CSV table of C-alpha atoms and ligand atoms in Angstrom, one decimal:
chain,number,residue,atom,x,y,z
A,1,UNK,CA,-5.0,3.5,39.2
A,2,UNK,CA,-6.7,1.7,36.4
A,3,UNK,CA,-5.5,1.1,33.4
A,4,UNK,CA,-8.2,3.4,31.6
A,5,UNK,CA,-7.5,6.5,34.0
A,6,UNK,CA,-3.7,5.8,33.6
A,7,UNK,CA,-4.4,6.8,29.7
A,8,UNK,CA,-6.4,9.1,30.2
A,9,UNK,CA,-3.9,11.3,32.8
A,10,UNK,CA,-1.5,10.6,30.7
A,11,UNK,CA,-3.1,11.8,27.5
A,12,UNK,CA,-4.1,14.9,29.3
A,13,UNK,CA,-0.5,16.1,30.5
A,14,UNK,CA,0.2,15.5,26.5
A,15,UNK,CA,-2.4,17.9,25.9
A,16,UNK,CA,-1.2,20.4,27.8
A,17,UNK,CA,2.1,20.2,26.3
A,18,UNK,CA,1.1,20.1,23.1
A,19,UNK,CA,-0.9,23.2,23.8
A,20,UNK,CA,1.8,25.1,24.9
A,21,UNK,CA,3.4,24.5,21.3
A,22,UNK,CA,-0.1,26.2,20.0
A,23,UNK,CA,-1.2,22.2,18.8
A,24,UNK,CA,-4.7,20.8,19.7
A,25,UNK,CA,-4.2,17.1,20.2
A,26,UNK,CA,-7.9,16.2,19.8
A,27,UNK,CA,-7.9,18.0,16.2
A,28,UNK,CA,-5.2,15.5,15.4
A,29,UNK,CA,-6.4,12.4,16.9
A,30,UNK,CA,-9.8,13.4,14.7
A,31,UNK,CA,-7.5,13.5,11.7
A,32,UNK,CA,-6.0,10.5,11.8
A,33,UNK,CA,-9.1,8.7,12.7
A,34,UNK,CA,-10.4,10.4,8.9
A,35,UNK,CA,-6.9,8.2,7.7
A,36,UNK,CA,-8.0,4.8,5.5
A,37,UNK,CA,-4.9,2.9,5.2
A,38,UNK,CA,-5.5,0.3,2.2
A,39,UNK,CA,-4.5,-3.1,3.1
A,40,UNK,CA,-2.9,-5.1,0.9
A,41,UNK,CA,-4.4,-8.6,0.6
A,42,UNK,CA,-1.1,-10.5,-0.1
A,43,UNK,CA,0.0,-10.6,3.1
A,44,UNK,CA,-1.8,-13.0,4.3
A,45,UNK,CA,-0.9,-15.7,1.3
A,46,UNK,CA,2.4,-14.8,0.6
A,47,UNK,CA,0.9,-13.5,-2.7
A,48,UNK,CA,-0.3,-16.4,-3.6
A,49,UNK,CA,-3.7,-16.3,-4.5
A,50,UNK,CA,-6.4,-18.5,-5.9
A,51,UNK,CA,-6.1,-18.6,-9.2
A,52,UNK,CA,-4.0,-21.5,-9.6
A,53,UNK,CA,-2.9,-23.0,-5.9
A,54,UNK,CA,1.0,-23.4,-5.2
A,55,UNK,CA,2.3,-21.7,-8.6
A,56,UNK,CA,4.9,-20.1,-8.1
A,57,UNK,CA,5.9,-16.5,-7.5
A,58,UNK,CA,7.9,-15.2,-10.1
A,59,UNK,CA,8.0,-11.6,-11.8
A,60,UNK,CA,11.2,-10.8,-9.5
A,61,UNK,CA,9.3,-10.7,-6.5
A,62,UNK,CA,10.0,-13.3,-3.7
A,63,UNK,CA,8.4,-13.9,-0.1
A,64,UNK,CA,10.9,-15.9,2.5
A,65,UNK,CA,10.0,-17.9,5.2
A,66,UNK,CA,7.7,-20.8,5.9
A,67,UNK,CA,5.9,-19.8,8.8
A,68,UNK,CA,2.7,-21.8,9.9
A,69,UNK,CA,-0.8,-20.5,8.7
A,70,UNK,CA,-0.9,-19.1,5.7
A,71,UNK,CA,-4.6,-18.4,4.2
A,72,UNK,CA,-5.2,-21.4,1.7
A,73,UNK,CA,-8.4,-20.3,0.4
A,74,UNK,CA,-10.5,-16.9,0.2
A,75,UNK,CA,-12.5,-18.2,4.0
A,76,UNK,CA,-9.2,-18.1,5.8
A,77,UNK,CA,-8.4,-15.3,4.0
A,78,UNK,CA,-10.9,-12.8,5.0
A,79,UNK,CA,-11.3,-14.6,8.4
A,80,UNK,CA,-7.6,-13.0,8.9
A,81,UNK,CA,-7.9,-9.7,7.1
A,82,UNK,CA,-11.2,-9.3,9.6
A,83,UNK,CA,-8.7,-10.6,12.5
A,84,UNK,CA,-5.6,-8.1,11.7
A,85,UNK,CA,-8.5,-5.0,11.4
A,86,UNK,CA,-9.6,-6.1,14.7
A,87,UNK,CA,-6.6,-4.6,16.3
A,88,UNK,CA,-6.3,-1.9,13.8
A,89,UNK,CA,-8.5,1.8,14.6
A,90,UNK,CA,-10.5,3.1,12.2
A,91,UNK,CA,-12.0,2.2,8.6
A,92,UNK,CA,-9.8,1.2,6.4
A,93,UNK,CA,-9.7,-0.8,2.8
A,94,UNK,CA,-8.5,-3.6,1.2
A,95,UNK,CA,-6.1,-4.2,-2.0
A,96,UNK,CA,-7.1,-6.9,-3.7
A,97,UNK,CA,-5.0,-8.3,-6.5
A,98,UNK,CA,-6.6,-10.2,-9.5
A,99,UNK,CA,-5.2,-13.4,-8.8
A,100,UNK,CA,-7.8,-13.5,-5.8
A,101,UNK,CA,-10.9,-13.4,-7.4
A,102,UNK,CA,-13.5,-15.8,-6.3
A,103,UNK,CA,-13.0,-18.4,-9.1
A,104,UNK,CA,-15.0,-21.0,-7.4
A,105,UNK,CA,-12.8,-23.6,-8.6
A,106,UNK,CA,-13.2,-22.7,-12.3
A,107,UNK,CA,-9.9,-22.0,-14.6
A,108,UNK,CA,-10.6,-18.2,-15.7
A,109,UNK,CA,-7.7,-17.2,-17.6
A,110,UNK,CA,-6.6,-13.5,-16.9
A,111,UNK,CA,-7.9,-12.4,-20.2
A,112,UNK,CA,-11.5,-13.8,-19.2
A,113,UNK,CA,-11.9,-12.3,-15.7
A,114,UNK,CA,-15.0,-10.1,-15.3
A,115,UNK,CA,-16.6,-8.0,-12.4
A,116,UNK,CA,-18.7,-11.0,-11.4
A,117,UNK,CA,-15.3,-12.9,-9.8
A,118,UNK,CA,-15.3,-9.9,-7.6
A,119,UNK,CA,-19.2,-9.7,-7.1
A,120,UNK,CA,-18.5,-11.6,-3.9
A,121,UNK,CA,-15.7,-9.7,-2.4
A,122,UNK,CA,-17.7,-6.3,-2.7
A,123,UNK,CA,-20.6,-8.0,-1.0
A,124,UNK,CA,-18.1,-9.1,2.0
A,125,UNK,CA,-16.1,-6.0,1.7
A,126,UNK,CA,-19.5,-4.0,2.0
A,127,UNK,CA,-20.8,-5.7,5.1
A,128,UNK,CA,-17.8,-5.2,6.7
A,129,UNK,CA,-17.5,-1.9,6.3
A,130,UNK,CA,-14.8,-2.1,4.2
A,131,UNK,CA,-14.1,-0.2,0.6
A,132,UNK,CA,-12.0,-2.2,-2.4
A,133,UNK,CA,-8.8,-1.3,-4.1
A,134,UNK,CA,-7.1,-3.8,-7.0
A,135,UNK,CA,-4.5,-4.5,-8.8
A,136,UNK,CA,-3.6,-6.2,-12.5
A,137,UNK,CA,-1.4,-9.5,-12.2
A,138,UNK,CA,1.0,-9.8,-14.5
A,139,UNK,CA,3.5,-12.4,-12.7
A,140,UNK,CA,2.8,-15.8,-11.6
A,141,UNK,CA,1.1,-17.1,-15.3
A,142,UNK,CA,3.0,-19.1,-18.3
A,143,UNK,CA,2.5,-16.2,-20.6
A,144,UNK,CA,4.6,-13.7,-17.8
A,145,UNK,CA,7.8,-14.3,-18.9
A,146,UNK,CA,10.1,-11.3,-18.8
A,147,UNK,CA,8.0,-8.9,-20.9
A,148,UNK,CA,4.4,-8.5,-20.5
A,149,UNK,CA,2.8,-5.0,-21.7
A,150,UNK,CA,6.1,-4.3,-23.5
A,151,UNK,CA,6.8,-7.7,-25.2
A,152,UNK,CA,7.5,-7.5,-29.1
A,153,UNK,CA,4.9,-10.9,-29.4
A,154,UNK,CA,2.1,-9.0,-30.5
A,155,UNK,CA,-0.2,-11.9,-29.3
A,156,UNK,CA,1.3,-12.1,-25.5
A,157,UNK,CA,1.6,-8.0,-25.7
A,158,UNK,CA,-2.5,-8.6,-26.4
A,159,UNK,CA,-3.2,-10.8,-23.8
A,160,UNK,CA,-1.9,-8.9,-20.9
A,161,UNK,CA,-3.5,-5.9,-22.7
A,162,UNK,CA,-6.7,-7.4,-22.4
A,163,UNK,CA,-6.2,-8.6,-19.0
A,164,UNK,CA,-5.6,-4.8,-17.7
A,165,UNK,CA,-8.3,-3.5,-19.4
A,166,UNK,CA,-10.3,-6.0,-18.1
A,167,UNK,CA,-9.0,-4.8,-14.4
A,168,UNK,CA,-10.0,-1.9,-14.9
A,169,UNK,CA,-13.4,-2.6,-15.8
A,170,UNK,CA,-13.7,-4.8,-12.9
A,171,UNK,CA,-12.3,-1.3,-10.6
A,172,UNK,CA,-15.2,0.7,-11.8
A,173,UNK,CA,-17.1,-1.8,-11.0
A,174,UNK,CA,-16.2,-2.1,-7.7
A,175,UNK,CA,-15.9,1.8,-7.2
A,176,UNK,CA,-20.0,2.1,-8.4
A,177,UNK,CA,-20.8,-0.6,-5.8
A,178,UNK,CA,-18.8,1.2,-2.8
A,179,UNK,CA,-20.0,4.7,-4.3
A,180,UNK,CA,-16.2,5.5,-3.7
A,181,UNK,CA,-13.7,5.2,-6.8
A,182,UNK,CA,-11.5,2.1,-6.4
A,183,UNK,CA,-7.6,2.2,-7.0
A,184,UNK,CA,-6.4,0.7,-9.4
A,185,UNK,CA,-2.4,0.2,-9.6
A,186,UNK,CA,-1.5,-1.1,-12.3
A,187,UNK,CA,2.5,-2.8,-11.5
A,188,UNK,CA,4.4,-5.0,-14.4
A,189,UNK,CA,8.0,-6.5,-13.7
A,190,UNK,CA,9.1,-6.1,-17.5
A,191,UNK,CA,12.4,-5.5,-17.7
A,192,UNK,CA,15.7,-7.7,-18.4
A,193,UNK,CA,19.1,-9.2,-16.7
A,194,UNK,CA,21.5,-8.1,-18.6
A,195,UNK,CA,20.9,-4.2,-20.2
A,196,UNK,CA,18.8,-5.0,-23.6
A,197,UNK,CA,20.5,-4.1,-27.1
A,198,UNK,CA,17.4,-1.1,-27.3
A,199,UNK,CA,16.3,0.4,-23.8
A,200,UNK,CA,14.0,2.7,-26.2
A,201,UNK,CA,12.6,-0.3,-27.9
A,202,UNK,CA,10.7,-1.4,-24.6
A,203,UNK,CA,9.5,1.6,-23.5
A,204,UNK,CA,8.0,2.2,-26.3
A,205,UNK,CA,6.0,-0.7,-26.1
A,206,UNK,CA,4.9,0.1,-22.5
A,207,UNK,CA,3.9,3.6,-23.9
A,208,UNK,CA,1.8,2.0,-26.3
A,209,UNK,CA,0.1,-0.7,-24.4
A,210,UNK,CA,-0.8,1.8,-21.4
A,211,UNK,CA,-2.1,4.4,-24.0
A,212,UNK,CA,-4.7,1.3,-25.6
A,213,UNK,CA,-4.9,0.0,-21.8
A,214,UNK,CA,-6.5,3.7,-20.5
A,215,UNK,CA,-8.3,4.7,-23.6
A,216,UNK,CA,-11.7,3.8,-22.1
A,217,UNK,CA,-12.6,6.9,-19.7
A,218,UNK,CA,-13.5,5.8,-16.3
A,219,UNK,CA,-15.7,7.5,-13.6
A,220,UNK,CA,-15.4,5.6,-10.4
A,221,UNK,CA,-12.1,4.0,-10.7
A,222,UNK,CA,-8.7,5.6,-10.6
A,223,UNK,CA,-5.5,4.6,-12.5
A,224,UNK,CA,-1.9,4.5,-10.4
A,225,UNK,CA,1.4,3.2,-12.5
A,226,UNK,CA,3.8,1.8,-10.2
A,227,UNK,CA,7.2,2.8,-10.7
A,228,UNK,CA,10.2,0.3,-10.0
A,229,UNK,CA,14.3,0.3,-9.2
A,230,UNK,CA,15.1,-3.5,-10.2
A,231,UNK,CA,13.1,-7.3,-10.0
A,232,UNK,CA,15.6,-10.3,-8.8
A,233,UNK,CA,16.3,-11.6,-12.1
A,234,UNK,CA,15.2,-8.3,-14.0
A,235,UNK,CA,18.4,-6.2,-12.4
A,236,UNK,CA,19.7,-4.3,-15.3
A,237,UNK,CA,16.7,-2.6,-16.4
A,238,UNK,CA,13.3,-2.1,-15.7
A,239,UNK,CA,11.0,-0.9,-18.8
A,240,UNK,CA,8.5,0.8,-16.4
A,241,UNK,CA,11.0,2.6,-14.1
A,242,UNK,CA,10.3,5.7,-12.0
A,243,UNK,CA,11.6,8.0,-14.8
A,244,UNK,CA,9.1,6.1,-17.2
A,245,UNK,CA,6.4,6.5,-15.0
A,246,UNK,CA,7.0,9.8,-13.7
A,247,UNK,CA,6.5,11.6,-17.1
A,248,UNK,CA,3.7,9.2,-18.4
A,249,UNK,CA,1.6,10.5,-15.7
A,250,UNK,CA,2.7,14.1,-15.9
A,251,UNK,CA,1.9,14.3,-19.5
A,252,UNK,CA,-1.2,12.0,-19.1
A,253,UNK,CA,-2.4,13.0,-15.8
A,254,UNK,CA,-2.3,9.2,-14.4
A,255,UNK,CA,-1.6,8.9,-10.3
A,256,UNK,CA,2.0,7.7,-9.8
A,257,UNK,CA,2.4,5.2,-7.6
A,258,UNK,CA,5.5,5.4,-4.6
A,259,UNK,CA,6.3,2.3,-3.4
A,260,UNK,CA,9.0,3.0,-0.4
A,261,UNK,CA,11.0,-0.4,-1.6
A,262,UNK,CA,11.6,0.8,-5.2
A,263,UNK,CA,14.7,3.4,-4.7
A,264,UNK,CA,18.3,3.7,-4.1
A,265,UNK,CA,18.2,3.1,-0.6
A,266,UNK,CA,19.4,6.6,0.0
A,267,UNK,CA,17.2,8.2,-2.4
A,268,UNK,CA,14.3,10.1,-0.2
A,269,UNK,CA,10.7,9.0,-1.2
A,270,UNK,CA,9.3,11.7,1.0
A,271,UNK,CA,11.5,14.6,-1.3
A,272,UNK,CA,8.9,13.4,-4.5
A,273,UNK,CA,5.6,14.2,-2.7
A,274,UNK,CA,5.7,17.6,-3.1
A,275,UNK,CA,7.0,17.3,-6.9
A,276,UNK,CA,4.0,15.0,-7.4
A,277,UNK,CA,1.9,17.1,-5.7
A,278,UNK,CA,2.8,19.7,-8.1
A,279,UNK,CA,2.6,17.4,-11.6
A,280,UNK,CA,0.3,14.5,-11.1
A,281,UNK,CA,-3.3,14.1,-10.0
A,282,UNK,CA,-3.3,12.7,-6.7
A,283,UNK,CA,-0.6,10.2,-5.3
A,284,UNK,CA,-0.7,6.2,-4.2
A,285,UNK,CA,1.9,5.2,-2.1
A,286,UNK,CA,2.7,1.4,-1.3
A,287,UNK,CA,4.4,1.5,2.0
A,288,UNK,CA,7.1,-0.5,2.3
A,289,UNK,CA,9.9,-1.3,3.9
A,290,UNK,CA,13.1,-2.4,2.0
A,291,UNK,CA,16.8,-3.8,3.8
A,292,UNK,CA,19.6,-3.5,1.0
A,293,UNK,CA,16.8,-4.0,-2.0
A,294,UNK,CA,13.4,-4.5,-2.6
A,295,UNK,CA,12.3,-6.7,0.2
A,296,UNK,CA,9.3,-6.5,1.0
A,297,UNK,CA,10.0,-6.1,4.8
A,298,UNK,CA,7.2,-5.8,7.7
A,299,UNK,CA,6.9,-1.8,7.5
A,300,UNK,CA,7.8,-0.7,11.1
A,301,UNK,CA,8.4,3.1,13.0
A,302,UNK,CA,11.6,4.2,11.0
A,303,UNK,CA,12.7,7.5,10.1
A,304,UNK,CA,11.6,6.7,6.2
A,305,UNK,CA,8.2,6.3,7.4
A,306,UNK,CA,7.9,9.2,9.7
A,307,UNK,CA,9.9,11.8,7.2
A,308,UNK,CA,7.4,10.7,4.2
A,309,UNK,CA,4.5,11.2,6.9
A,310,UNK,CA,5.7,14.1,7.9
A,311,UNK,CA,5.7,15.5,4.1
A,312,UNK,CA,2.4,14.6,3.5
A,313,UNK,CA,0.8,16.8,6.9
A,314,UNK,CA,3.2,19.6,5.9
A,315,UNK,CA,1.6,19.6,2.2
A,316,UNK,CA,-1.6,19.3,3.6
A,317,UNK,CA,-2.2,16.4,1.3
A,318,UNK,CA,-3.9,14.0,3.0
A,319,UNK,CA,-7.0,14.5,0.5
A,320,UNK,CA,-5.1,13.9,-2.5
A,321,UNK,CA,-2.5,11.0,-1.3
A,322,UNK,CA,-3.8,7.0,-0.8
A,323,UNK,CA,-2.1,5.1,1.9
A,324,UNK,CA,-1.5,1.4,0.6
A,325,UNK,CA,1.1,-1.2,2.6
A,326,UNK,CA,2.9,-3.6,0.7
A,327,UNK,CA,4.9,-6.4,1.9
A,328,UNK,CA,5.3,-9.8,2.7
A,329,UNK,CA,6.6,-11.7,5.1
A,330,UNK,CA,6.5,-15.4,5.8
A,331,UNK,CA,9.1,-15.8,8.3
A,332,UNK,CA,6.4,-14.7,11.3
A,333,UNK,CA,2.6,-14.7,12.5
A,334,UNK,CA,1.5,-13.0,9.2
A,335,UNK,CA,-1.5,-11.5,11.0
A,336,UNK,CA,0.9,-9.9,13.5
A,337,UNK,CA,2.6,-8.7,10.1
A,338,UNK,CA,-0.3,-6.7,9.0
A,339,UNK,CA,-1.1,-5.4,12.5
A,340,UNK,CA,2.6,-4.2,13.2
A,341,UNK,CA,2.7,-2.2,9.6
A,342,UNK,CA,-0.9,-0.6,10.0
A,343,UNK,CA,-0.3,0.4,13.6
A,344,UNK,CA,3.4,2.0,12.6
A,345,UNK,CA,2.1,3.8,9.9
A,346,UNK,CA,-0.7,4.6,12.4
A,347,UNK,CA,1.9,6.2,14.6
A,348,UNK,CA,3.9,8.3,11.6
A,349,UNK,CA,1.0,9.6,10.5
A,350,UNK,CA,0.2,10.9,14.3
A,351,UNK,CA,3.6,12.5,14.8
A,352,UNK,CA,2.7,14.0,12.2
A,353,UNK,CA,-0.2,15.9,12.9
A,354,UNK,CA,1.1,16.6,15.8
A,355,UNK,CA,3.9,18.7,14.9
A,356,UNK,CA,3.9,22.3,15.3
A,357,UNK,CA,3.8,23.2,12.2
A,358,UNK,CA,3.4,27.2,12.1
A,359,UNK,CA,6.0,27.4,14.7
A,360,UNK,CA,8.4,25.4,12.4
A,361,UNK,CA,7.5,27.7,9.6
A,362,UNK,CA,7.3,31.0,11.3
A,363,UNK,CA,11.0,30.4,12.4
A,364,UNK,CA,11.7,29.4,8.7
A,365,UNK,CA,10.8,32.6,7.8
A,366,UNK,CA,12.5,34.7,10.3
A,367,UNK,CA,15.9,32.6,9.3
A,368,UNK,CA,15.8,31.2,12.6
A,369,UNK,CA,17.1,27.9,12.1
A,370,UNK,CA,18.7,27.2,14.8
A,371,UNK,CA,15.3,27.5,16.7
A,372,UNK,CA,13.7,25.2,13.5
A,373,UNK,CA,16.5,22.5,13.9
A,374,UNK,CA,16.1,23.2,18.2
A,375,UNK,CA,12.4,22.4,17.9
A,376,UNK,CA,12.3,19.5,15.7
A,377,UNK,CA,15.7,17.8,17.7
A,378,UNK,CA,12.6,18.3,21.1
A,379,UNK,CA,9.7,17.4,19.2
A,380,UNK,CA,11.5,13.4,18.9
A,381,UNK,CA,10.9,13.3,22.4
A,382,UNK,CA,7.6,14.5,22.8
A,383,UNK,CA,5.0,12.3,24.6
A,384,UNK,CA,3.0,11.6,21.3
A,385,UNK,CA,2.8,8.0,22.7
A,386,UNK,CA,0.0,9.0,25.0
A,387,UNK,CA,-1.9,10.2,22.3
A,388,UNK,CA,-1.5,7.0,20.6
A,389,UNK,CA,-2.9,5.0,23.4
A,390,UNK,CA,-5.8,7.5,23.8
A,391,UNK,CA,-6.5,7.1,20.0
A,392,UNK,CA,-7.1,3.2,20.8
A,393,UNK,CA,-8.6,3.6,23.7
A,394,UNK,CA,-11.6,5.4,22.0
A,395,UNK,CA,-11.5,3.0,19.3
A,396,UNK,CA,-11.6,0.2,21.3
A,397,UNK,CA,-8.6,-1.6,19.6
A,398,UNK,CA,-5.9,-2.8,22.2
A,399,UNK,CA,-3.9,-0.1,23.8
A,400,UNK,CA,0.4,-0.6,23.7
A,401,UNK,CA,1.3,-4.4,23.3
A,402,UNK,CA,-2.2,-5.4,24.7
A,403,UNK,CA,-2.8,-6.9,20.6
A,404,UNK,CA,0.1,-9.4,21.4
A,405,UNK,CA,-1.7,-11.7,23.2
A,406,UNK,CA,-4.8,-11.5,21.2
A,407,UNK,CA,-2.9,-12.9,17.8
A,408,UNK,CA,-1.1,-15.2,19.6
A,409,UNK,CA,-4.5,-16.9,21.1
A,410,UNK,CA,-5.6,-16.9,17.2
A,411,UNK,CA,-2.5,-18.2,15.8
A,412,UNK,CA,-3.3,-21.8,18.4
A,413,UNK,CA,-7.1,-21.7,17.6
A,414,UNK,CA,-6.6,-20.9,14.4
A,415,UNK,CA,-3.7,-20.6,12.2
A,416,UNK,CA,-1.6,-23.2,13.4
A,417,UNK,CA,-4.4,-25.7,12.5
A,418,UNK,CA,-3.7,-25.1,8.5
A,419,UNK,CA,-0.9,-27.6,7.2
B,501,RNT,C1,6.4,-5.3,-6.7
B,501,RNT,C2,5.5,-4.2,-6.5
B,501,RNT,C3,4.0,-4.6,-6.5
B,501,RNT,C4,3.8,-5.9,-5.7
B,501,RNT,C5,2.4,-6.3,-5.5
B,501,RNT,C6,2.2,-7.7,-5.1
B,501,RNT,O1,7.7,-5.0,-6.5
B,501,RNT,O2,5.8,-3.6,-5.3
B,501,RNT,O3,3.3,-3.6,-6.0
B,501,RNT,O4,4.5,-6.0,-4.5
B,501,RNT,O5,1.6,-5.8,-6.5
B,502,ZN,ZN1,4.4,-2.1,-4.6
């Protein structure tokens, strides 16, 4: 037997299982195929960027390792975001940060940066099929500090004012050229060691610079406010926490942005989709995966991913929720990196849709939950798997651990070659 017919007996036992649990697994694999995960851009740098080559990273964020062939410029860069898609079905987008705007060896400050820094990326982004996403930077720069949107120094409070305005500008921008609105998250590390004298004092500040920041109305760009536990160095308070966040965009109708590495580790992020759903616009998520803290780990096929999936189908909420990875890691092939996180949330998102939803709920609602908690203990070992490999067999990506070899050939032609 072939490899091809392999999958494809395989897949069509699945269906027939599937069916017999009243779920079409075509309807789902066309679902997912609709899902645009947004890729962040940082990987493949270790959030470096090109702004001003080997600063360093600071705003409490840190990237460990020191694996061969990181991306020194934006050539490598996009040669390796167009690598990881290769092994990654679908369309999907890219999250660009400011600090990798095509400066062209210029100094433009992050109060001076302007659409046409971008001009280029929308052009590449374009002709590969590919729609934008960005980000303000607020760490990594002399005037970061501790405080940036909510710093007492009227003139540094200014500057990173201007800067975010100045993002968003350049979002709408690149939301026109797509003809699709770009997301914008908008993510500062303010915040303190040691608790502050006036926790009010901060806030405050944030609440004012946002409410300057977003007085210019927008059509094809999208404002999300990122939400965050603790930064290393920031650990006693965050001015911008989820609390913060969470009624700014309730009473302003801004998108909150869920980023899976910014709890209490036993806090569910999936429990606050359907309270978002409820109180907020739409909802950006950054998924992440963290071990003990914030850490940025490769995202992989856990049961944080697949319950937060799982909420999202259940909602039906796909239309109003935006799929963005975040993390870093330099400790292995960082093209692998993206590849592993796309393809896992790839998978949660399948399980998913593949669920049998009305039979859950019909038992719900007869107070049969012995049959709900029967059903979803048989549904772990479903073979959802052969759908998977049918999904990349029609989208020509590789099938199972066929990608492997594929980064591995480009990590010795390729990214092993950068020093
Ligand atoms: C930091 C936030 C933020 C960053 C990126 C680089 O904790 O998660 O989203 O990771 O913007
Ligand atoms: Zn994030």
């Amino acid at each position: 037997m072939t490899k091809e017919t392999a999958i494809k007996s395989a897949f069509q036992v699945a269906s027939e299982k599937y069916a017999a649990l009243g779920v079409d697994v075509n309807k789902a694999i066309d679902s997912l195929q609709k899902i645009a995960l947004s890729l962040h851009c940082w990987q493949a740098d270790d959030v470096t960027g090109f702004e001003n080559q080997g600063g360093t990273l600071t705003g409490g964020i840190q990237v460990t390792g020191n694996y061969p062939g990181r991306a020194r410029n934006i050539d490598e860069l996009r040669a390796d975001i167009l690598k990881a898609s290769s092994y990654i079905a679908g369309n999907h987008r890219l999250s660009l940060h400011e600090i990798y705007g095509d400066f062209q060896g210029k100094v433009v400050d992050r109060d001076e940066v302007e659409p046409v820094h971008f001009q280029s990326w929308m052009q590449w982004a374009k002709e590969n099929g590919m729609k934008l996403d960005f980000n303000s930077t607020s760490f990594s720069h002399p005037k970061s500090g501790d405080l940036t949107l909510a710093n007492p120094d009227n003139e540094i409070r200014n500057f990173w004012i201007e800067h975010t305005k100045r993002c968003r500008w350049i979002s709408e921008e690149m939301g026109k050229y797509q003809e699709d609105p770009a997301m914008m998250n908008l993510w500062v590390h303010d915040g303190s060691k040691e608790v502050p004298a006036n926790r009010l004092k901060y806030r405050r500040l944030l609440e004012q610079s946002l409410d300057e920041i977003f007085s210019t109305p927008y059509n094809y760009m999208k404002d999300c406010i990122e939400a965050k536990l603790f930064g290393i160095g920031l650990e006693s308070y965050t001015v911008g926490s989820y609390d913060f966040y969470l009624g700014y965009g309730a009473k302003k109708g801004k998108i909150v942005t869920l980023d899976t590495g910014h709890f209490h580790l036993t806090e569910s992020v999936a429990d606050k989709v359907s309270s978002l759903l409820l109180f907020t616009p739409e909802i950006m998520l950054h998924v992440s995966r963290p071990i003990r803290w914030d850490s940025d780990h490769v995202v992989i096929l856990n049961d944080d991913l697949m319950d937060l999936a799982r909420e999202i189908i259940r909602c039906e909420a796909l239309d109003r929720v935006h799929i963005g990875l975040d993390y870093f890691d330099a400790t292995i092939n960082r093209i692998g990196a993206y590849v592993i996180g796309c393809r896992a949330t790839q998978k949660a998102f399948l399980q998913a849709l593949l669920e049998p939803s009305a039979l859950l709920q019909q038992y719900e609602a007869e107070g049969k939950y012995f049959e709900r908690l029967a059903m979803q203990e048989e549904l772990k070992s479903m073979p959802w798997n052969a759908v998977w490999d049918m999904f990349c067999l029609q989208n020509n990506v590789p099938v199972g651990d066929d990608y492997i070899a594929g980064i591995q050939q480009y990590e010795k032609e390729v990214t092993s070659k950068r020093n």
